Structures are given as structure tokens and as C-alpha cells.
Short mmCIF file of C-alpha atoms in Angstrom, two decimals:
data_model
loop_
_atom_site.label_atom_id
_atom_site.label_comp_id
_atom_site.label_asym_id
_atom_site.label_seq_id
_atom_site.Cartn_x
_atom_site.Cartn_y
_atom_site.Cartn_z
CA MET H 84 0.00 0.00 0.00
CA LYS H 85 1.88 3.05 -1.26
CA ILE H 86 1.42 6.60 -0.02
CA THR H 87 -0.15 8.69 -2.78
CA LYS H 88 -0.68 12.05 -1.06
CA VAL H 89 -0.12 13.83 2.26
CA GLU H 90 -2.33 16.74 3.34
CA ALA H 91 -1.90 19.25 6.16
CA ILE H 92 -5.20 21.02 6.83
CA PRO H 93 -5.12 23.88 9.37
CA PHE H 94 -8.20 24.37 11.54
CA SER H 95 -9.11 26.62 14.45
CA ILE H 96 -11.62 25.85 17.22
CA PRO H 97 -11.98 28.17 20.25
CA TYR H 98 -11.57 26.87 23.77
CA THR H 99 -14.48 27.39 26.14
CA HIS H 100 -12.16 29.37 28.42
CA PRO H 101 -8.49 30.43 28.42
CA LEU H 102 -6.08 27.68 29.46
CA LYS H 103 -3.27 29.19 31.54
CA PHE H 104 0.01 27.60 32.61
CA ALA H 105 3.60 28.63 33.32
CA SER H 106 4.88 28.36 29.74
CA GLY H 107 1.96 30.00 27.97
CA GLU H 108 -1.74 30.59 27.52
CA ALA H 109 -4.15 29.13 24.94
CA HIS H 110 -7.44 30.63 23.74
CA VAL H 111 -7.92 28.82 20.42
CA ALA H 112 -6.91 25.36 19.24
CA ASP H 113 -4.98 26.30 16.10
CA HIS H 114 -4.21 22.72 15.09
CA VAL H 115 -3.48 20.84 11.89
CA LEU H 116 -5.28 17.75 10.59
CA ILE H 117 -2.83 15.44 8.82
CA ARG H 118 -4.19 13.13 6.13
CA VAL H 119 -2.08 10.39 4.58
CA HIS H 120 -3.68 8.90 1.47
CA GLY H 121 -2.93 5.38 0.31
CA GLU H 122 -3.86 3.46 -2.77
CA ASP H 123 -7.48 2.33 -3.20
CA GLY H 124 -8.72 5.44 -1.38
CA VAL H 125 -7.56 4.50 2.13
CA VAL H 126 -6.98 7.62 4.28
CA GLY H 127 -5.26 7.89 7.65
CA HIS H 128 -5.81 10.80 10.04
CA ALA H 129 -3.91 12.46 12.87
CA GLU H 130 -3.92 15.76 14.74
CA ALA H 131 -0.86 17.98 15.11
CA PRO H 132 -1.21 20.50 17.97
CA PRO H 133 1.42 23.25 17.60
CA ARG H 134 2.96 24.50 20.82
CA PRO H 135 5.28 27.40 19.90
CA TYR H 136 6.08 28.11 23.57
CA THR H 137 7.18 24.49 24.08
CA TYR H 138 8.62 23.10 20.84
CA GLY H 139 8.73 26.16 18.59
CA GLU H 140 6.20 24.76 16.10
CA THR H 141 3.35 26.87 14.71
CA GLN H 142 0.28 26.01 12.67
CA ASP H 143 1.79 27.55 9.53
CA GLY H 144 5.14 25.90 10.23
CA ILE H 145 3.66 22.42 10.58
CA ARG H 146 1.68 22.84 7.41
CA ALA H 147 4.75 24.04 5.53
CA VAL H 148 7.12 21.31 6.71
CA VAL H 149 4.60 18.53 6.03
CA GLU H 150 3.58 19.73 2.58
CA THR H 151 6.89 21.01 1.24
CA ILE H 152 9.48 18.77 2.93
CA PHE H 153 7.93 15.58 4.31
CA ALA H 154 5.35 14.83 1.62
CA PRO H 155 7.80 14.88 -1.33
CA GLN H 156 10.10 12.51 0.59
CA ILE H 157 7.51 9.87 1.51
CA VAL H 158 4.95 9.88 -1.31
CA GLY H 159 5.51 6.67 -3.27
CA LEU H 160 6.81 4.72 -0.28
CA ASP H 161 4.95 1.73 1.13
CA VAL H 162 3.21 2.46 4.45
CA PHE H 163 4.79 -0.69 5.90
CA ASP H 164 8.30 0.68 5.25
CA ARG H 165 8.14 2.67 8.47
CA GLU H 166 11.87 2.68 9.17
CA LYS H 167 12.57 4.05 5.71
CA ILE H 168 9.88 6.68 6.20
CA HIS H 169 11.32 7.74 9.55
CA ALA H 170 14.83 7.87 8.16
CA ARG H 171 13.60 10.43 5.65
CA LEU H 172 11.56 12.43 8.16
CA ASP H 173 14.53 12.55 10.52
CA ARG H 174 16.69 14.24 7.91
CA THR H 175 14.88 17.36 9.11
CA VAL H 176 15.68 18.27 12.71
CA GLY H 177 13.04 19.31 15.23
CA ASN H 178 9.36 19.47 14.23
CA PRO H 179 8.27 16.75 16.69
CA CYS H 180 4.51 17.30 16.39
CA ALA H 181 4.61 17.37 12.59
CA LYS H 182 6.57 14.11 12.53
CA GLY H 183 4.40 12.53 15.22
CA ALA H 184 1.19 13.27 13.34
CA VAL H 185 2.52 11.88 10.06
CA ASP H 186 3.54 8.71 11.88
CA ILE H 187 0.11 8.28 13.51
CA ALA H 188 -1.69 8.84 10.22
CA ILE H 189 0.48 6.17 8.59
CA TRP H 190 -0.36 3.72 11.39
CA ASP H 191 -4.04 4.56 10.80
CA VAL H 192 -3.63 3.54 7.16
CA ILE H 193 -1.85 0.34 8.19
CA GLY H 194 -4.67 -0.61 10.55
CA LYS H 195 -7.28 0.02 7.88
CA VAL H 196 -5.37 -2.00 5.29
CA LEU H 197 -5.07 -4.94 7.70
CA GLY H 198 -8.62 -4.51 8.98
CA ARG H 199 -7.40 -4.34 12.59
CA PRO H 200 -7.47 -1.70 15.36
CA VAL H 201 -4.06 -0.11 15.71
CA THR H 202 -4.13 -0.64 19.49
CA ALA H 203 -4.19 -4.41 18.79
CA LEU H 204 -1.26 -4.08 16.38
CA LEU H 205 0.74 -2.16 18.97
CA GLY H 206 0.09 -4.47 21.90
CA GLY H 207 -3.61 -4.97 22.60
CA TYR H 208 -3.38 -4.96 26.40
CA THR H 209 -6.84 -3.52 27.16
CA ASP H 210 -9.78 -1.70 25.60
CA ARG H 211 -9.94 1.28 27.97
CA MET H 212 -8.01 3.69 30.16
CA ARG H 213 -8.71 5.64 33.31
CA VAL H 214 -8.78 9.38 32.68
CA SER H 215 -6.85 12.17 34.38
CA HIS H 216 -7.95 15.79 33.98
CA MET H 217 -5.65 18.82 33.88
CA VAL H 218 -6.66 22.05 35.62
CA GLY H 219 -4.89 25.32 34.78
CA PHE H 220 -4.04 28.37 36.87
CA ASP H 221 -6.91 29.58 39.02
CA ASP H 222 -7.75 30.43 42.60
CA PRO H 223 -8.28 27.59 45.10
CA ALA H 224 -12.08 27.78 45.24
CA ARG H 225 -12.50 27.86 41.48
CA THR H 226 -10.07 24.95 41.01
CA VAL H 227 -11.99 22.84 43.52
CA GLU H 228 -15.25 23.75 41.80
CA ILE H 229 -13.95 22.65 38.39
CA ALA H 230 -12.54 19.38 39.75
CA GLN H 231 -15.78 18.63 41.60
CA ARG H 232 -17.76 19.12 38.40
CA PHE H 233 -15.52 16.76 36.44
CA LYS H 234 -15.69 14.19 39.21
CA GLU H 235 -19.48 14.31 39.34
CA THR H 236 -20.07 14.51 35.58
CA TYR H 237 -17.42 12.13 34.26
CA GLY H 238 -16.30 10.10 37.26
CA ILE H 239 -12.73 11.40 37.00
CA THR H 240 -10.72 10.93 40.20
CA THR H 241 -7.18 11.87 39.07
CA PHE H 242 -6.21 15.51 38.57
CA LYS H 243 -3.09 17.24 37.30
CA ILE H 244 -2.69 20.69 38.83
CA LYS H 245 -0.72 23.26 36.88
CA VAL H 246 1.85 25.05 39.05
CA GLY H 247 4.82 27.34 38.43
CA ARG H 248 3.48 30.76 39.46
CA ARG H 249 5.21 33.29 41.64
CA PRO H 250 5.02 33.40 44.53
CA TRP H 251 4.97 29.62 44.69
CA THR H 252 2.63 29.80 47.67
CA LEU H 253 -0.23 30.56 45.23
CA ASP H 254 -0.01 27.04 43.84
CA VAL H 255 0.56 25.41 47.21
CA ALA H 256 -2.72 26.98 48.34
CA VAL H 257 -4.53 25.43 45.36
CA CYS H 258 -3.11 21.98 46.06
CA ARG H 259 -4.00 22.24 49.73
CA ALA H 260 -7.56 23.25 48.89
CA MET H 261 -7.92 20.28 46.54
CA ARG H 262 -6.70 17.79 49.14
CA ALA H 263 -8.77 19.38 51.91
CA HIS H 264 -11.92 19.18 49.80
CA PHE H 265 -11.51 15.70 48.32
CA GLY H 266 -9.48 13.94 50.99
CA ASP H 267 -8.13 10.62 49.72
CA ALA H 268 -10.98 10.24 47.19
CA VAL H 269 -8.78 11.62 44.38
CA ASP H 270 -5.18 11.37 43.19
CA LEU H 271 -3.27 14.62 42.65
CA TYR H 272 -0.05 15.51 40.88
CA ILE H 273 1.59 18.74 39.73
CA ASP H 274 3.14 20.10 36.54
CA GLY H 275 5.30 23.23 36.61
CA ASN H 276 5.99 23.68 32.87
CA ARG H 277 9.47 24.88 33.86
CA GLY H 278 8.04 27.89 35.72
CA TRP H 279 10.04 27.74 38.96
CA THR H 280 13.71 27.76 39.81
CA ALA H 281 15.12 24.67 41.47
CA ALA H 282 15.11 26.47 44.83
CA GLU H 283 11.48 27.58 44.46
CA ALA H 284 10.42 24.09 43.45
CA ALA H 285 12.24 22.55 46.42
CA ARG H 286 10.48 24.91 48.83
CA ALA H 287 7.09 24.22 47.25
CA LEU H 288 7.58 20.46 47.39
CA ARG H 289 8.64 20.66 51.02
CA ALA H 290 5.49 22.64 51.79
CA MET H 291 3.36 19.95 50.11
CA GLU H 292 5.00 16.84 51.57
CA ASP H 293 1.86 15.99 53.52
CA LEU H 294 -0.47 16.15 50.48
CA ASP H 295 0.39 12.67 49.14
CA LEU H 296 1.11 13.86 45.59
CA LEU H 297 1.57 11.10 43.01
CA MET H 298 4.38 12.86 41.19
CA ALA H 299 5.81 16.15 39.97
CA GLU H 300 6.58 17.15 36.39
CA GLU H 301 8.99 19.67 34.86
CA LEU H 302 9.03 21.99 37.86
CA ASN H 303 12.10 23.84 36.62
CA PRO H 304 13.88 24.00 33.23
CA ALA H 305 15.92 20.95 32.24
CA ASP H 306 18.47 23.38 30.80
CA ASP H 307 19.27 24.39 34.38
CA VAL H 308 21.41 21.28 34.33
CA LEU H 309 22.91 21.27 37.81
CA GLY H 310 19.85 22.84 39.42
CA ARG H 311 17.60 20.21 37.87
CA ARG H 312 19.86 17.37 38.99
CA TRP H 313 20.03 18.85 42.50
CA LEU H 314 16.22 19.14 42.65
CA VAL H 315 15.50 15.65 41.34
CA GLY H 316 17.98 14.15 43.77
CA ARG H 317 16.08 15.71 46.68
CA THR H 318 12.55 14.99 45.49
CA LYS H 319 10.77 12.19 47.38
CA ILE H 320 8.18 11.47 44.67
CA PRO H 321 8.69 10.49 41.00
CA PHE H 322 9.96 13.44 38.97
CA TYR H 323 8.66 13.28 35.41
CA ALA H 324 10.33 14.75 32.35
CA ASP H 325 7.84 15.92 29.74
CA GLU H 326 8.55 18.73 27.25
CA SER H 327 12.30 18.23 27.76
CA VAL H 328 12.06 14.73 26.22
CA SER H 329 10.62 15.24 22.75
CA ARG H 330 12.72 12.37 21.33
CA PRO H 331 13.66 8.91 22.64
CA ALA H 332 17.31 9.95 22.92
CA GLU H 333 16.34 12.90 25.11
CA ALA H 334 14.40 10.56 27.39
CA ALA H 335 17.46 8.34 27.76
CA ARG H 336 19.68 11.35 28.43
CA ALA H 337 17.33 12.76 31.07
CA LEU H 338 17.29 9.48 32.97
CA LEU H 339 21.04 8.92 32.75
CA ASP H 340 21.84 12.53 33.73
CA GLY H 341 19.58 12.48 36.77
CA ALA H 342 17.25 15.09 35.27
CA ALA H 343 14.21 12.85 35.80
CA THR H 344 13.16 9.57 37.38
CA ALA H 345 10.11 8.99 35.13
CA ILE H 346 8.91 9.94 31.65
CA SER H 347 5.70 11.41 30.22
CA ILE H 348 4.82 9.92 26.82
CA LYS H 349 2.90 12.12 24.40
CA THR H 350 1.92 10.61 21.08
CA ALA H 351 1.43 14.14 19.75
CA ARG H 352 5.21 14.62 19.71
CA THR H 353 6.58 11.09 19.26
CA GLY H 354 3.79 9.46 17.26
CA PHE H 355 3.31 5.75 17.83
CA THR H 356 6.74 4.64 16.62
CA GLY H 357 8.76 7.03 18.79
CA SER H 358 6.41 6.47 21.73
CA GLN H 359 7.04 2.73 21.45
CA ARG H 360 10.75 3.35 21.75
CA VAL H 361 10.32 5.58 24.80
CA HIS H 362 7.97 3.10 26.47
CA PHE H 363 10.24 0.11 25.83
CA LEU H 364 13.21 2.08 27.18
CA CYS H 365 11.30 2.83 30.37
CA GLU H 366 10.03 -0.73 30.64
CA SER H 367 13.53 -2.13 30.28
CA LEU H 368 14.91 0.16 32.98
CA GLY H 369 12.00 -0.21 35.38
CA ILE H 370 11.06 3.46 34.92
CA GLU H 371 7.49 4.75 35.35
CA ASN H 372 5.74 6.45 32.46
CA TYR H 373 2.26 7.68 31.72
CA ILE H 374 0.25 9.12 28.83
CA GLY H 375 0.40 12.91 28.81
CA ASN H 376 -1.72 15.48 26.99
CA GLN H 377 -0.81 18.38 24.73
CA ILE H 378 -4.27 19.96 24.99
CA ASP H 379 -5.20 17.63 22.15
CA GLY H 380 -8.56 17.65 20.44
CA GLN H 381 -10.56 14.46 20.11
CA VAL H 382 -8.53 13.20 17.13
CA GLY H 383 -5.33 13.53 19.15
CA THR H 384 -6.97 12.10 22.25
CA MET H 385 -7.96 9.00 20.28
CA ALA H 386 -4.31 8.51 19.37
CA SER H 387 -3.24 8.81 23.01
CA LEU H 388 -5.90 6.28 24.03
CA VAL H 389 -4.96 3.86 21.25
CA PHE H 390 -1.33 3.85 22.35
CA GLY H 391 -1.92 3.95 26.10
CA ALA H 392 -4.35 1.01 26.06
CA ALA H 393 -1.91 -1.09 24.06
CA TYR H 394 0.59 -1.61 26.90
CA LYS H 395 0.36 -2.73 30.50
CA GLY H 396 2.77 -0.06 31.73
CA THR H 397 0.79 2.87 30.29
CA ALA H 398 -2.68 1.42 30.87
CA GLU H 399 -2.14 0.92 34.59
CA ARG H 400 -2.04 4.68 35.22
CA ALA H 401 -4.66 7.29 34.44
CA GLY H 402 -3.89 9.02 31.15
CA GLU H 403 -4.47 12.69 30.35
CA LEU H 404 -7.39 12.13 27.99
CA SER H 405 -9.96 14.79 28.85
CA ASN H 406 -8.78 18.22 27.77
CA PHE H 407 -10.79 18.03 24.56
CA LEU H 408 -13.65 18.90 26.92
CA ASP H 409 -12.18 22.41 27.08
CA MET H 410 -12.85 22.88 23.35
CA SER H 411 -16.10 24.41 22.11
CA ASP H 412 -16.40 21.82 19.34
CA ASP H 413 -14.34 19.14 17.59
CA LEU H 414 -13.90 17.20 14.35
CA LEU H 415 -14.99 13.64 15.19
CA ALA H 416 -18.22 12.41 13.60
CA GLU H 417 -19.05 10.64 16.88
CA PRO H 418 -17.76 12.58 19.90
CA LEU H 419 -15.77 10.82 22.61
CA ARG H 420 -17.59 10.03 25.85
CA ILE H 421 -15.92 9.67 29.23
CA GLU H 422 -18.00 7.45 31.50
CA HIS H 423 -17.21 6.28 35.03
CA GLY H 424 -13.83 7.92 34.74
CA GLU H 425 -12.82 5.84 31.70
CA LEU H 426 -12.45 6.23 27.96
CA LYS H 427 -12.91 3.17 25.75
CA ILE H 428 -11.27 2.14 22.48
CA ARG H 429 -13.49 2.03 19.41
CA ASP H 430 -13.50 -1.38 17.77
CA LEU H 431 -12.75 -0.10 14.28
CA PRO H 432 -9.86 -0.66 11.87
CA GLY H 433 -7.10 1.90 12.28
CA THR H 434 -7.23 4.38 15.14
CA GLY H 435 -11.02 4.61 15.09
CA VAL H 436 -11.02 8.23 13.88
CA VAL H 437 -13.91 9.19 11.60
CA ILE H 438 -13.93 12.87 10.61
CA ASP H 439 -17.10 14.95 10.37
CA GLU H 440 -16.46 16.60 7.00
CA ASP H 441 -19.01 19.35 7.61
CA LYS H 442 -17.23 20.38 10.79
CA LEU H 443 -13.86 20.26 9.07
CA SER H 444 -15.22 22.56 6.35
CA ARG H 445 -16.52 24.93 9.03
CA TYR H 446 -13.31 25.16 11.05
CA ARG H 447 -10.57 24.80 8.45
CA CYS H 448 -8.73 28.06 7.85
CA ASP H 449 -6.99 27.52 4.51
CA ARG H 450 -9.90 28.66 2.36
#
């Protein structure tokens, strides 16, 4: 099954409210729908969410690199020649979300050609995952209110709390309010998006030692090499690397350098192929990992679910699979439904993504 065409379709869907965190703020999902066409009319889909404040990619940049650099290099190749495809994509440095989306779309084609769900081709461990929800910067009362609504409406009992503000006591107050309200009925963890210094993060963690946090993520920049190593060495809970590990080699380096003790896997930046390599690295070393979220829409969330459910190590932890709920609309023909705190795989060939063409026409911004 040869690749005949690759499309990069930009679309914009507003969020229901601004999403605020230490590295940036998002008001609109300016994403890109990647379509890989195969022979006989088979089409694979994936979502590329640009994060200029994290990886330097933009909507226009992803569209340009896919259409003008990647497409000419892979059109004509067989979708099963994945190593050859990646060798050509990797001639271009950076662009993790563009590469990840092309990879996922190719896997979608492979699943459709074989008539099998991609999650079964990857590993087939389970058909569902528990869901974790991310809450952005807000005051303690409002954060508790949001979490309570998600718990009651969707059954979600794991929450990631965005931290990294100054003074750091603002975020400690939020975490304390969450634990005081919910007690041990929920799991909590924090993500700093590199907002604090190592010293600030150490003080904040010390102030939250009694809150039974699951883990901490990217509390200070990984480029603060000695400060990061000092902080990780003094942290009593797993310290996850996320945006600092956009490639498998970076994940290995972070673990070997003492910059992290666990790894967040995001299919949005490593696709399925790169995510496999990261997961197998962690599995071989006995390192924890979980499925993270890049404020993906429902197309991207389906990809995260497909990968996370495929393996025991990722399926055992709640994955960040709910932030599509912060979007005012989406592109799937049949919207995702979180029930009893879980999201289930769709028993369809490929990734299970079926695009609502009317919605795509409404939200695409290239016409």
C-alpha cells in the first residue's frame, strides 16, 4: 500500500475558556489535521497540535514542513516501510509534532489496510483507560469547583494541577484546597511547565510533603542542568520529564543525567513509533511512564488512548485524555464520551477516527 498524497489542513476551534500555565496561555486550538492517502482510497488521520512556547512549532510551520518537505520525501513509499519513512523524516531536525502526526496517520492507514485496530497491532493490552484531567491556573475555590464538576459529571478521580506561578505559595494553596476538599478520594499531581527555579520548586515540594502527591513534572527547566539534577535528587516522589524529552534519545539522556526519574509519553510529539521506543526504554529500565496530553482535540486524544491502552505499563495509570472537553467543538463524527472515569477504544480498523467533513469545512482556515 503506497502513499499517494499527504495533506496538512489547518483548523481553528476556540476553547471554552483560556487555558493558563507557566509556559503559555491558549485561547484557540490552532491545530493541523494530517491526512495520509494510500492506494485504493484509504486515508489515515492524525492531529498535530502546535505549541510554539514548548517546541517552537506553529500552525503555519507544521503545514509548511509537512507539505513542502515531508510529503515529497515519503509519497511513493509503502506504508509498511516505516523505518525508511522515519529515516527520511529525521533528515529534518526538530518538528516533533509534525513528525508525530505523520507517523500516527500512517499507522491509521496500516490498521485500515489490515482490517485491525491499531491498538491491537501495537500491543492490545486492554480496551480502555482511566482518565486524568488537567486544571490550569486559578484560585483555590474555582479549582476545587472545576474538579468537583468533572468528578461528578465524568467520574474522574485523578487531577493534574498546573503550578509554576510566583510566589509559589499561590499554587501550594490550590493543592492544599484540593486535598482538603476531596481527601483521599482523588489522586493529585503537579506540573510546573518549567516555571520555577530549582530552589522555588524545592520549597514548594517541602510545603506539600503531607499532600500525598503522586508525582511532579517539569518543575524547573531541564536546561538548568545542575539545578535540575540537585532538585531531582532531593525529590521524594517520582519526577517526570515531559517537554524536555521530545525524542527517545532525550528521554534516555534525562534518565542517565539524573534530570528525571520517570517519563511522560505524548503521542502528539513522538507518534506511535517514537512512543514505542520511549515506552520500551522505560520498561527495560523499570522506569514509570504515563500518557500525557498536549491539549489535544478528540482526534489527538484518540491517538493517546490507542497507544496507552496497548501496553500494561501505560494502561495501569490514568492518562491525560480529557482536555478536549475544554474545546467548544471538535472534528470527530461521533464525539468521545468519558463514562465512570474511563475512555474506551473504538473497535474499528485503524485508530477509530472518523472525521465529520461538515465540521472540518466549518473550522478549516486555509480557504
